[in-house]
mmCIF file with all atom_site columns, C-alpha atoms in Angstrom:
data_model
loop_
_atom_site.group_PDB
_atom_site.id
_atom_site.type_symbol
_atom_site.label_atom_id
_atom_site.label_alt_id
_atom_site.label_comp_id
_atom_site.label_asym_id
_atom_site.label_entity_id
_atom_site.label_seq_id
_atom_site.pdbx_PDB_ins_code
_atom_site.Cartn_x
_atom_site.Cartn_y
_atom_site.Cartn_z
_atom_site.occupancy
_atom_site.B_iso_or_equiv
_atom_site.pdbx_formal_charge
_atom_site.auth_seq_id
_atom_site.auth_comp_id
_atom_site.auth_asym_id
_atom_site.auth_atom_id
_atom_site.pdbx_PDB_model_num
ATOM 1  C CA . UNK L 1 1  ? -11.996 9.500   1.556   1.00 0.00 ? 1  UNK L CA 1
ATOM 2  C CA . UNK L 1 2  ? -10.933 12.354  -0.370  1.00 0.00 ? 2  UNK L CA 1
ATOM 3  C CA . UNK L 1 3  ? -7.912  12.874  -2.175  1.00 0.00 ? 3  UNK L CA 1
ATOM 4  C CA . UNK L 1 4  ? -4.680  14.413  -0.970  1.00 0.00 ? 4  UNK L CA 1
ATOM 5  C CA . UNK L 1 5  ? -4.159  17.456  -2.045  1.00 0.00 ? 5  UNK L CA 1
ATOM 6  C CA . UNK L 1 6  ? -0.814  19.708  -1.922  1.00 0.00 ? 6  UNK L CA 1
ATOM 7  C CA . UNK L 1 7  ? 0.956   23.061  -2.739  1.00 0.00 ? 7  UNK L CA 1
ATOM 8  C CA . UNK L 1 8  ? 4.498   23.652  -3.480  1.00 0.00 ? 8  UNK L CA 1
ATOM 9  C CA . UNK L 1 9  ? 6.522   26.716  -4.821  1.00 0.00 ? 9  UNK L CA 1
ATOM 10 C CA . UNK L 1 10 ? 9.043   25.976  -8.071  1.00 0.00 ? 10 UNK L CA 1
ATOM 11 C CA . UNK L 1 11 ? 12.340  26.628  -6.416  1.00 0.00 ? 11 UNK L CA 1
ATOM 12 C CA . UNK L 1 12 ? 15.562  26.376  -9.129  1.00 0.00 ? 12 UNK L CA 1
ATOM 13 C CA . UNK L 1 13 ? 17.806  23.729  -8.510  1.00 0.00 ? 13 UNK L CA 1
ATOM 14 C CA . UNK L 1 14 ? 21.179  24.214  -6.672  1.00 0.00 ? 14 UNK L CA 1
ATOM 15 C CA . UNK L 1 15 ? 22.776  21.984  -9.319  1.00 0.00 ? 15 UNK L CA 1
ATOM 16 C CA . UNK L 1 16 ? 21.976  20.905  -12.715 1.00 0.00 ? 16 UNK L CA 1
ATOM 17 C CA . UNK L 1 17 ? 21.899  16.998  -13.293 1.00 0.00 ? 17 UNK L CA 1
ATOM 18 C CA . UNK L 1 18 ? 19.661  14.199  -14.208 1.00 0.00 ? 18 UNK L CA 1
ATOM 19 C CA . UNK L 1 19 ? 18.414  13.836  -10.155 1.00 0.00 ? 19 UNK L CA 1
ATOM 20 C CA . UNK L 1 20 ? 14.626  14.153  -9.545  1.00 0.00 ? 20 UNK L CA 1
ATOM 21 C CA . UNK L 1 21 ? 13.827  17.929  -8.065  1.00 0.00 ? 21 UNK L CA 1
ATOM 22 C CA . UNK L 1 22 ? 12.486  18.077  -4.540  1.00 0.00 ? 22 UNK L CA 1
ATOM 23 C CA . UNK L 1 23 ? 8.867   19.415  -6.454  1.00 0.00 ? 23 UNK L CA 1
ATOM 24 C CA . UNK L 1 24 ? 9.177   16.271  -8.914  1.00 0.00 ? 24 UNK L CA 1
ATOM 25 C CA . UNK L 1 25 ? 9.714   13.909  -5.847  1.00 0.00 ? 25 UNK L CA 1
ATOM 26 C CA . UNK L 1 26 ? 6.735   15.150  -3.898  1.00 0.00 ? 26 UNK L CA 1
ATOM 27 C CA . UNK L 1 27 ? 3.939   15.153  -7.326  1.00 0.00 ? 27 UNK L CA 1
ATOM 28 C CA . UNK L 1 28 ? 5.408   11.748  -7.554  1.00 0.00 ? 28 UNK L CA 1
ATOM 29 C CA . UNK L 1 29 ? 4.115   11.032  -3.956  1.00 0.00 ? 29 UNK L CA 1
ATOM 30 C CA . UNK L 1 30 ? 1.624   12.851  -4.106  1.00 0.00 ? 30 UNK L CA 1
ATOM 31 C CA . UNK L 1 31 ? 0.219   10.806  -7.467  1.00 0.00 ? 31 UNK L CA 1
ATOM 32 C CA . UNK L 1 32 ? 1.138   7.555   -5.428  1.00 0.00 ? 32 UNK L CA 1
ATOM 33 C CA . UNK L 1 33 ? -0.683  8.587   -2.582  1.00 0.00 ? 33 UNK L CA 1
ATOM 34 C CA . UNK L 1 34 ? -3.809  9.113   -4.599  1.00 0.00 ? 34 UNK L CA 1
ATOM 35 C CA . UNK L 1 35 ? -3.349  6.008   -6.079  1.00 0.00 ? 35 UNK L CA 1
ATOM 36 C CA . UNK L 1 36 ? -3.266  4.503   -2.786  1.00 0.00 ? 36 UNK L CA 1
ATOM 37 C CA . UNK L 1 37 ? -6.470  6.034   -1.925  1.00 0.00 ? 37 UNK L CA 1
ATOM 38 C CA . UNK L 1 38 ? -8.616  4.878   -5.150  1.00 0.00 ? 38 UNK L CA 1
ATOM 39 C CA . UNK L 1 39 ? -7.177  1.067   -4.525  1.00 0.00 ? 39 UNK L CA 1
ATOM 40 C CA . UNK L 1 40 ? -8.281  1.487   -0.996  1.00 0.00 ? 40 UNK L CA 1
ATOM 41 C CA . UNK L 1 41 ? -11.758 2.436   -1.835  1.00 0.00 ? 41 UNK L CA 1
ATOM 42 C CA . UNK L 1 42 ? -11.989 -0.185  -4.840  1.00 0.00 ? 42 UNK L CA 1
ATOM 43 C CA . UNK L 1 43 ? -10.898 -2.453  -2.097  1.00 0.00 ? 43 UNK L CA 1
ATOM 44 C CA . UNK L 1 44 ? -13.746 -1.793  -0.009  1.00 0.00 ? 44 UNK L CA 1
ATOM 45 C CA . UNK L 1 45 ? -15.907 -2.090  -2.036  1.00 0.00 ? 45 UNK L CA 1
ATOM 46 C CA . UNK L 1 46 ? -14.893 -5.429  -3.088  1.00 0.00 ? 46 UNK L CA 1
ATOM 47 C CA . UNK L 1 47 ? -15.273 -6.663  1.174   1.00 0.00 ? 47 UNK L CA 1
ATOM 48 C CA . UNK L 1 48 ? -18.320 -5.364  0.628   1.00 0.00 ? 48 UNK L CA 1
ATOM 49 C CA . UNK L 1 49 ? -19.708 -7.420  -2.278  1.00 0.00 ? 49 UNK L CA 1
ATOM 50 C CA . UNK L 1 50 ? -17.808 -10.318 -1.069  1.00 0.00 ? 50 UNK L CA 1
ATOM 51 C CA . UNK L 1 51 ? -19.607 -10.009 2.251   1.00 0.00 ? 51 UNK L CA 1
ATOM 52 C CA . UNK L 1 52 ? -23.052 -10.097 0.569   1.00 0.00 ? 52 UNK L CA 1
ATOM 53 C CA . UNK L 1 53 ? -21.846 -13.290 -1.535  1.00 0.00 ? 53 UNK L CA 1
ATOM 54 C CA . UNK L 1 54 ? -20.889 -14.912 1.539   1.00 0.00 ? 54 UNK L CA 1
ATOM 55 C CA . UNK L 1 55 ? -24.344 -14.184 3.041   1.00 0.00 ? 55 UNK L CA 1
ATOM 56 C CA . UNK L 1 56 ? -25.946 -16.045 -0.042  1.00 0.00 ? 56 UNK L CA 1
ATOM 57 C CA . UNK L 1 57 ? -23.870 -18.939 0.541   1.00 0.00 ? 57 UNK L CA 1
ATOM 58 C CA . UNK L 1 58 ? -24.618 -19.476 4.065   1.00 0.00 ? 58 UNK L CA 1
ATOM 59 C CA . UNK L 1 59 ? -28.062 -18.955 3.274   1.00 0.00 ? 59 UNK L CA 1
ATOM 60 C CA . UNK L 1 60 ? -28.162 -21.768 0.706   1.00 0.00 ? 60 UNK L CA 1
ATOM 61 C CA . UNK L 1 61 ? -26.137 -23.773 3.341   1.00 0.00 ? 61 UNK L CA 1
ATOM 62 C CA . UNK L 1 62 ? -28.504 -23.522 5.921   1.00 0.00 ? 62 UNK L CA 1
ATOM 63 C CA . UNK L 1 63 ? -31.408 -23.862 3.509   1.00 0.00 ? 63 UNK L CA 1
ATOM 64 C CA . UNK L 1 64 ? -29.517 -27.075 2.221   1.00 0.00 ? 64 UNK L CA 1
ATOM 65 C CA . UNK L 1 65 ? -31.813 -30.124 2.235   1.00 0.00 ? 65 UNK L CA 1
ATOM 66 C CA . UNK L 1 66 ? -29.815 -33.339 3.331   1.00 0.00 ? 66 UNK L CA 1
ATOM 67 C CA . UNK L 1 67 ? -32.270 -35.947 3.750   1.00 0.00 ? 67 UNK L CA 1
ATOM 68 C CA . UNK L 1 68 ? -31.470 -37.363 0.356   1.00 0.00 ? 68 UNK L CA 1
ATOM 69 C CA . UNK L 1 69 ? -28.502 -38.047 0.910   1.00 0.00 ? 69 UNK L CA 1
ATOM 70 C CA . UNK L 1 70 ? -28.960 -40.049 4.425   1.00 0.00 ? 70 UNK L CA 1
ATOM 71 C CA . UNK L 1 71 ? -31.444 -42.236 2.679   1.00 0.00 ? 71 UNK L CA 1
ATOM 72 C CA . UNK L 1 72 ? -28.932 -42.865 -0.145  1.00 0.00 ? 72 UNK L CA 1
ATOM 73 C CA . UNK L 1 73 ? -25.614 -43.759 2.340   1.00 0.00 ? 73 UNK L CA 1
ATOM 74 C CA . UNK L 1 74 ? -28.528 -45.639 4.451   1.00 0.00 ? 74 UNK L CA 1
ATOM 75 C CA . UNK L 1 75 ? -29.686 -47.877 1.344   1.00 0.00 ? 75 UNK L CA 1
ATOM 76 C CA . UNK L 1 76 ? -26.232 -48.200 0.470   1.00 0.00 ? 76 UNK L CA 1
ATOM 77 C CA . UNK L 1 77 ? -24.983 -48.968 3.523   1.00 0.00 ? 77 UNK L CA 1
ATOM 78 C CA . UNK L 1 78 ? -27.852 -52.198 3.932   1.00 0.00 ? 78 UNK L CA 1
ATOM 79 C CA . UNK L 1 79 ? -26.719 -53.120 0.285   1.00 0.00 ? 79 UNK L CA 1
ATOM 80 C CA . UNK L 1 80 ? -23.136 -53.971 1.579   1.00 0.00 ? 80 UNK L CA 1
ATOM 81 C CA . UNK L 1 81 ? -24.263 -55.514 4.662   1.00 0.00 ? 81 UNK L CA 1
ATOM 82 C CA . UNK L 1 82 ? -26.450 -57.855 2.718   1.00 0.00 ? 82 UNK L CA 1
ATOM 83 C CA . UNK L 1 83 ? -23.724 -58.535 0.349   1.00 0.00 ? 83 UNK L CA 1
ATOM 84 C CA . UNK L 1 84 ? -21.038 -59.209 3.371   1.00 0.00 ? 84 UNK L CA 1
ATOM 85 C CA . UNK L 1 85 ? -23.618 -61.661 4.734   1.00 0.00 ? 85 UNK L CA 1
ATOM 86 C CA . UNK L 1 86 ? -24.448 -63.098 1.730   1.00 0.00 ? 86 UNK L CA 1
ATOM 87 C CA . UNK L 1 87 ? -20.659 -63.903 1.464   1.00 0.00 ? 87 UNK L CA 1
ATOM 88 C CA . UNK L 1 88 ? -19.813 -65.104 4.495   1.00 0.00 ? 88 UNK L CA 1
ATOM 89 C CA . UNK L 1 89 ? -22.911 -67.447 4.963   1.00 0.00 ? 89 UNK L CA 1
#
């Protein structure tokens, strides 16, 4: 996206006080609006690598071996039965 862009004519002001000029008021926008449009692309950009993080981490999900840890819960879980009978008997 490109930047805004804008062209105004200096007009004098009807009356003289410390108000903001109709010209000040619209660089003022028009600086806000181009702010706007540089946080909107650094924003993007952001999705984007976030996106390709999240792809890593479901990759290493999937990938994820779990067999170790049904054998330990398994072994563990005999441990405490034979403890629990040894108890009770």
């Amino acid at each position: 996206m490109k930047s805004f862009r804008f062209w105004c004519q200096k007009v004098l002001p009807l009356v003289y006080d410390d108000s903001l000029s109709y010209y000040e008021v619209l660089c003022k926008v028009y600086n806000y609006i181009n702010l706007l449009i540089e946080s909107d692309k650094e924003i993007v950009e952001d999705l984007g690598k976030l996106q390709a993080d999240m792809l890593v981490v479901k990759d290493w999900i999937d990938k994820f071996d779990t067999s170790f840890i049904e054998k330990e819960v398994k072994d563990y879980i005999a441990k405490a039965i034979k403890t629990v009978s040894f108890g009770l008997s």
